XYZ file of C-alpha atoms in Angstrom:
384
model
C -26.285 -34.481 77.197
C -29.621 -33.091 78.384
C -31.699 -31.524 75.624
C -31.968 -28.354 77.734
C -28.212 -27.841 77.513
C -27.604 -29.223 74.039
C -26.245 -26.761 71.455
C -29.034 -25.371 69.310
C -28.925 -23.785 65.899
C -30.537 -20.377 66.066
C -33.067 -19.715 63.326
C -32.277 -16.411 61.588
C -34.916 -13.739 61.991
C -36.923 -12.912 58.887
C -37.151 -9.368 57.584
C -40.171 -7.653 56.082
C -40.098 -5.775 52.741
C -39.968 -2.535 54.765
C -36.831 -3.465 56.711
C -34.595 -0.999 54.850
C -37.069 1.835 55.389
C -37.290 1.117 59.111
C -33.519 1.354 59.475
C -33.302 4.579 57.464
C -35.936 6.052 59.774
C -33.824 5.155 62.812
C -36.025 2.396 64.207
C -34.954 0.357 67.189
C -35.452 -3.179 65.914
C -36.613 -6.115 68.042
C -37.399 -9.825 67.497
C -41.094 -10.673 67.303
C -42.739 -13.896 66.087
C -39.654 -14.870 64.106
C -39.243 -11.459 62.475
C -37.134 -8.395 63.133
C -39.546 -5.503 63.482
C -39.412 -1.917 64.744
C -40.059 -1.619 68.474
C -40.157 2.160 68.162
C -38.593 5.022 66.209
C -36.761 8.146 67.385
C -39.861 9.741 68.932
C -40.360 6.820 71.342
C -43.315 4.625 72.288
C -45.350 7.216 74.208
C -45.062 9.847 71.481
C -46.010 7.293 68.800
C -48.990 6.150 70.875
C -50.298 9.693 71.399
C -49.710 10.601 67.753
C -51.892 7.655 66.709
C -54.720 8.839 68.950
C -54.410 12.435 67.670
C -53.486 12.033 63.994
C -52.340 8.864 62.175
C -49.516 6.336 62.391
C -48.193 3.747 59.957
C -47.381 0.266 61.308
C -45.596 -2.545 59.479
C -47.606 -5.739 60.007
C -46.096 -7.714 57.143
C -45.277 -10.554 59.542
C -48.972 -11.502 59.574
C -50.065 -14.413 57.389
C -52.136 -13.643 54.286
C -53.796 -16.281 52.107
C -56.699 -16.768 49.722
C -58.914 -19.800 50.254
C -60.830 -20.565 47.075
C -63.260 -23.097 45.696
C -66.913 -23.934 45.575
C -68.452 -23.831 49.045
C -65.401 -22.196 50.653
C -67.453 -20.060 53.035
C -69.515 -22.997 54.281
C -66.434 -25.217 54.520
C -64.432 -22.857 56.721
C -67.359 -22.787 59.171
C -66.291 -26.291 60.204
C -63.229 -24.665 61.814
C -64.519 -21.302 63.093
C -67.679 -20.181 64.970
C -68.388 -17.040 62.930
C -71.088 -16.844 60.261
C -69.017 -16.838 57.075
C -71.648 -18.366 54.789
C -73.808 -15.239 54.973
C -70.914 -12.780 54.844
C -71.522 -10.254 52.066
C -69.046 -9.578 49.279
C -66.310 -7.088 50.236
C -67.034 -7.490 53.950
C -64.714 -8.747 56.674
C -65.516 -10.750 59.793
C -63.441 -11.558 62.869
C -63.334 -15.141 64.178
C -61.193 -17.823 65.822
C -59.834 -21.238 64.886
C -61.074 -23.542 67.659
C -59.747 -26.835 68.985
C -62.047 -29.789 69.599
C -62.475 -28.730 73.232
C -63.355 -25.140 72.251
C -59.973 -23.607 73.051
C -58.698 -20.877 70.736
C -55.899 -21.978 68.392
C -55.619 -18.533 66.782
C -57.818 -15.599 65.842
C -58.208 -14.364 62.301
C -59.956 -12.035 59.882
C -61.962 -13.459 56.962
C -63.053 -11.385 53.939
C -65.339 -12.517 51.137
C -63.700 -11.321 47.926
C -65.818 -10.099 45.008
C -66.226 -12.047 41.795
C -68.034 -15.082 40.453
C -65.608 -17.524 42.045
C -65.956 -18.098 45.781
C -62.796 -16.795 47.437
C -61.957 -15.813 51.008
C -59.044 -13.639 52.063
C -57.720 -14.940 55.388
C -55.333 -12.972 57.628
C -53.829 -14.766 60.647
C -51.256 -14.088 63.349
C -47.576 -14.410 62.547
C -46.656 -16.863 65.293
C -49.436 -19.273 64.300
C -49.571 -18.863 60.519
C -47.722 -22.095 59.718
C -50.085 -24.158 61.879
C -53.126 -22.231 60.599
C -52.312 -22.831 56.953
C -51.523 -26.484 57.689
C -54.906 -26.797 59.409
C -56.721 -25.346 56.395
C -54.910 -27.675 53.995
C -55.519 -30.730 56.159
C -59.149 -30.108 57.054
C -60.300 -28.521 53.774
C -58.368 -30.447 51.076
C -61.131 -29.826 48.530
C -60.274 -26.107 48.518
C -57.251 -24.308 47.109
C -55.127 -22.339 49.579
C -52.833 -19.734 48.079
C -50.453 -18.204 50.639
C -49.593 -14.633 49.656
C -45.867 -14.594 50.393
C -45.241 -11.803 47.893
C -47.222 -9.126 49.706
C -46.439 -6.732 52.531
C -49.125 -5.606 54.973
C -49.270 -2.249 56.700
C -51.776 -0.560 58.998
C -52.598 3.144 58.855
C -54.377 4.016 62.106
C -55.799 7.168 63.653
C -58.482 9.847 63.166
C -56.588 11.341 60.214
C -56.036 7.986 58.493
C -58.846 8.330 55.943
C -57.769 11.809 54.833
C -54.136 10.749 54.548
C -54.931 7.582 52.593
C -57.174 9.622 50.319
C -54.128 11.572 49.158
C -52.529 8.353 47.902
C -55.524 6.175 46.911
C -58.918 7.353 45.694
C -62.550 6.401 46.364
C -62.039 4.837 49.796
C -63.425 7.511 52.130
C -66.942 6.008 52.262
C -65.765 2.457 52.970
C -67.535 1.245 56.152
C -65.804 -0.326 59.114
C -64.938 -3.962 58.312
C -65.371 -3.213 54.616
C -62.868 -4.214 51.897
C -61.937 -2.731 48.525
C -59.477 -3.413 45.757
C -57.297 -0.436 44.855
C -54.400 0.374 42.537
C -50.990 1.929 43.129
C -48.533 2.391 40.284
C -50.443 -0.114 38.194
C -50.446 -2.875 40.844
C -53.392 -4.266 42.782
C -53.786 -3.487 46.485
C -56.194 -4.927 49.063
C -57.614 -2.357 51.475
C -59.742 -3.123 54.541
C -61.104 -0.612 57.032
C -59.966 -2.289 60.205
C -57.084 -2.301 62.632
C -55.815 -3.038 66.108
C -55.809 0.300 67.910
C -59.464 1.172 68.539
C -59.099 4.095 66.117
C -60.407 4.479 62.593
C -57.916 3.039 60.169
C -57.010 0.768 57.302
C -54.932 -2.321 56.644
C -53.368 -2.346 53.183
C -51.849 -5.361 51.431
C -49.228 -4.269 48.897
C -46.989 -6.223 46.498
C -43.508 -6.479 48.003
C -41.789 -4.455 45.290
C -44.062 -1.481 45.970
C -44.061 -1.688 49.769
C -41.412 1.012 50.292
C -42.785 3.486 47.728
C -46.298 3.096 49.103
C -45.156 3.514 52.720
C -43.097 6.567 51.749
C -46.125 8.083 49.996
C -48.155 7.735 53.192
C -45.345 9.014 55.415
C -45.063 12.078 53.166
C -48.500 13.154 54.398
C -48.120 15.767 57.180
C -50.318 13.918 59.694
C -48.661 10.488 59.291
C -45.698 9.209 61.333
C -44.179 5.737 61.707
C -44.958 3.666 64.809
C -43.665 0.356 66.127
C -44.611 -2.668 68.191
C -44.494 -0.811 71.509
C -47.226 1.652 70.582
C -49.215 -1.062 68.816
C -49.346 -3.031 72.072
C -50.263 -0.107 74.325
C -52.945 1.049 71.874
C -54.584 -2.371 71.635
C -54.490 -2.736 75.439
C -56.276 0.598 75.889
C -58.817 -0.594 73.297
C -59.368 -3.852 75.231
C -58.335 -6.040 72.276
C -56.966 -9.553 72.769
C -53.418 -10.558 71.893
C -53.131 -14.213 70.925
C -50.714 -16.115 73.139
C -51.522 -13.812 76.038
C -55.240 -13.022 76.367
C -56.202 -15.910 74.067
C -54.771 -19.405 73.897
C -55.761 -23.058 73.664
C -57.100 -23.002 77.252
C -59.479 -20.107 76.508
C -62.868 -20.268 74.799
C -64.401 -17.281 72.944
C -67.200 -16.723 75.473
C -65.000 -16.314 78.544
C -62.730 -14.108 76.423
C -65.612 -11.699 75.851
C -65.857 -12.592 72.158
C -69.383 -14.024 72.112
C -70.365 -11.132 69.831
C -68.275 -12.774 67.076
C -70.473 -15.900 67.073
C -73.501 -15.353 64.846
C -77.010 -16.327 65.880
C -77.251 -19.105 63.289
C -73.940 -20.608 64.444
C -75.054 -20.506 68.087
C -78.170 -22.465 67.193
C -76.767 -24.868 64.588
C -73.234 -25.429 65.849
C -71.057 -27.394 63.472
C -67.738 -26.014 64.702
C -65.126 -27.515 67.068
C -65.923 -27.151 70.761
C -69.571 -26.295 70.157
C -70.740 -28.023 73.344
C -68.395 -25.977 75.512
C -69.278 -22.730 73.752
C -73.016 -23.449 73.891
C -72.827 -24.239 77.608
C -70.928 -21.020 78.291
C -73.492 -19.024 76.314
C -76.399 -20.658 78.122
C -75.097 -20.695 81.692
C -72.370 -18.089 81.580
C -68.637 -18.839 81.705
C -66.863 -19.788 84.920
C -64.394 -16.968 84.379
C -64.365 -13.762 82.351
C -61.841 -11.459 80.734
C -62.018 -8.059 82.433
C -60.258 -4.732 82.540
C -58.119 -4.040 85.590
C -56.939 -0.779 87.157
C -53.919 -1.273 89.456
C -53.354 1.281 92.201
C -50.169 3.312 92.106
C -47.955 4.158 89.143
C -46.184 0.868 88.448
C -47.737 -1.469 85.839
C -48.583 -5.071 86.661
C -47.437 -7.530 84.027
C -48.642 -10.798 82.524
C -48.690 -13.653 85.006
C -49.391 -11.572 88.109
C -51.962 -13.275 90.337
C -55.261 -11.789 91.490
C -56.665 -12.696 94.887
C -59.993 -12.050 96.621
C -60.198 -10.174 99.941
C -60.028 -13.535 101.747
C -56.721 -14.332 100.050
C -58.105 -16.937 97.623
C -56.635 -17.001 94.119
C -59.410 -15.924 91.710
C -57.578 -14.831 88.582
C -54.465 -13.829 86.715
C -53.309 -10.912 84.575
C -52.733 -11.700 80.896
C -51.711 -8.241 79.587
C -50.519 -5.210 81.472
C -48.745 -1.946 80.867
C -48.843 1.822 81.082
C -51.608 3.792 79.350
C -50.245 6.993 77.761
C -53.792 8.229 77.125
C -54.934 7.773 80.723
C -51.515 8.392 82.323
C -51.842 5.336 84.557
C -51.223 1.577 84.568
C -53.906 -0.671 83.092
C -54.240 -4.408 82.579
C -56.500 -7.202 81.374
C -56.930 -10.657 82.793
C -59.297 -13.470 83.711
C -61.172 -13.651 87.012
C -63.859 -15.940 88.350
C -67.226 -14.667 87.144
C -68.356 -13.813 90.690
C -65.568 -11.187 90.799
C -65.992 -9.843 87.237
C -68.254 -6.886 88.089
C -66.721 -3.415 87.546
C -65.818 -1.833 90.855
C -64.852 -5.062 92.615
C -61.490 -4.721 94.389
C -58.908 -7.503 94.192
C -55.282 -7.703 95.196
C -52.084 -8.505 93.348
C -48.382 -8.321 94.120
C -45.562 -6.312 92.607
C -42.342 -7.845 93.897
C -42.972 -7.972 97.679
C -45.630 -5.265 97.755
C -49.385 -5.698 97.823
C -51.235 -3.783 95.108
C -54.957 -3.113 95.045
C -56.606 -3.773 91.666
C -60.061 -2.573 90.657
C -62.081 -4.509 88.064
C -63.061 -2.175 85.212
C -65.129 -2.214 82.033
C -63.494 -2.616 78.628
C -62.393 -0.797 76.577
C -60.390 1.663 78.671
C -60.443 4.158 75.786
C -63.629 4.304 73.655
C -63.408 2.895 70.130
C -63.663 5.393 67.296
C -64.300 3.145 64.310
C -65.896 4.589 61.196
C -69.262 2.843 60.974
C -70.562 4.358 57.752
C -74.089 3.093 57.266
C -73.523 -0.245 59.028
C -72.526 -1.231 62.520
C -73.068 -4.959 62.809
C -69.473 -6.137 62.766
C -66.882 -5.496 65.433
C -63.095 -5.868 65.369
């Protein structure tokens, strides 16, 4: 019997520590990266999206992978796998980077935080779909370090202009934390990890909470008048408006950080010294410019263009492809991101795509579609 038609055992979906709360709140659940997560609640995706932009929303992101990488020289060691400057990262600061393959393609993107204390420890947060391979990579390539996967912790994101005020009603002394900063906090006698970061383009926080306190902590935040729950649908439309990459769509093993518009995440020292996988490809793209670039796209009409739609030049030649597309509740129009040949990557250039049998004009646009509103505090060097 062909493997394609052979009976397969379905792997049960995993549930997060907030699963019971989601169901009590009337969430519509959906599979994502091996987990069952809320797609949206009773208000719907558009209402959740707009509420996040106006006030604050709470997202369950417990499917993400959390781990602590510890040992002497941990920051220098992880630089053999990522292009960011981790060695010079200050205590209680977070930096965005990517795991790269030997040819410079992106295996996953991640956040790295240097934890305080005399021992050298890094908090690593990776994507759900790739966390098994990421943790295996760290163990295989950095055997001299200790990797502790934090399976006993939930992760939630509080996002929106009212996030700081709402969090301040539950946790204290966090209002002055700068963007991409990190603090330890306490809730009911247990330790929490709090970073000022997120995936919406708004000010916000990501909070790691012991599993047994996940529901009480989420309920404490949802009790604040400006906070409402939000699901995967709004999370995706918010990040698209903010021009943020989604791994497996806008980033993958065929994509290097420079063409993805992530050159800002590669520190000056790393650009000069190298020492990470795919350095030759990245250096060449930095020096000469990439052959293609990730750009914003504005389709004509009211119907969104989706991932995989082709982009052609006026002469009919294929010059790119859409990697993320959808409807923007903030702008009340369809938007998209994709890769186009660099000669066509200038804002204002008009390309063409197809929606079923219809031709659709597509204008190249700058990213983000909606300006970021991160809280910079007294620093502004790091970006999401």
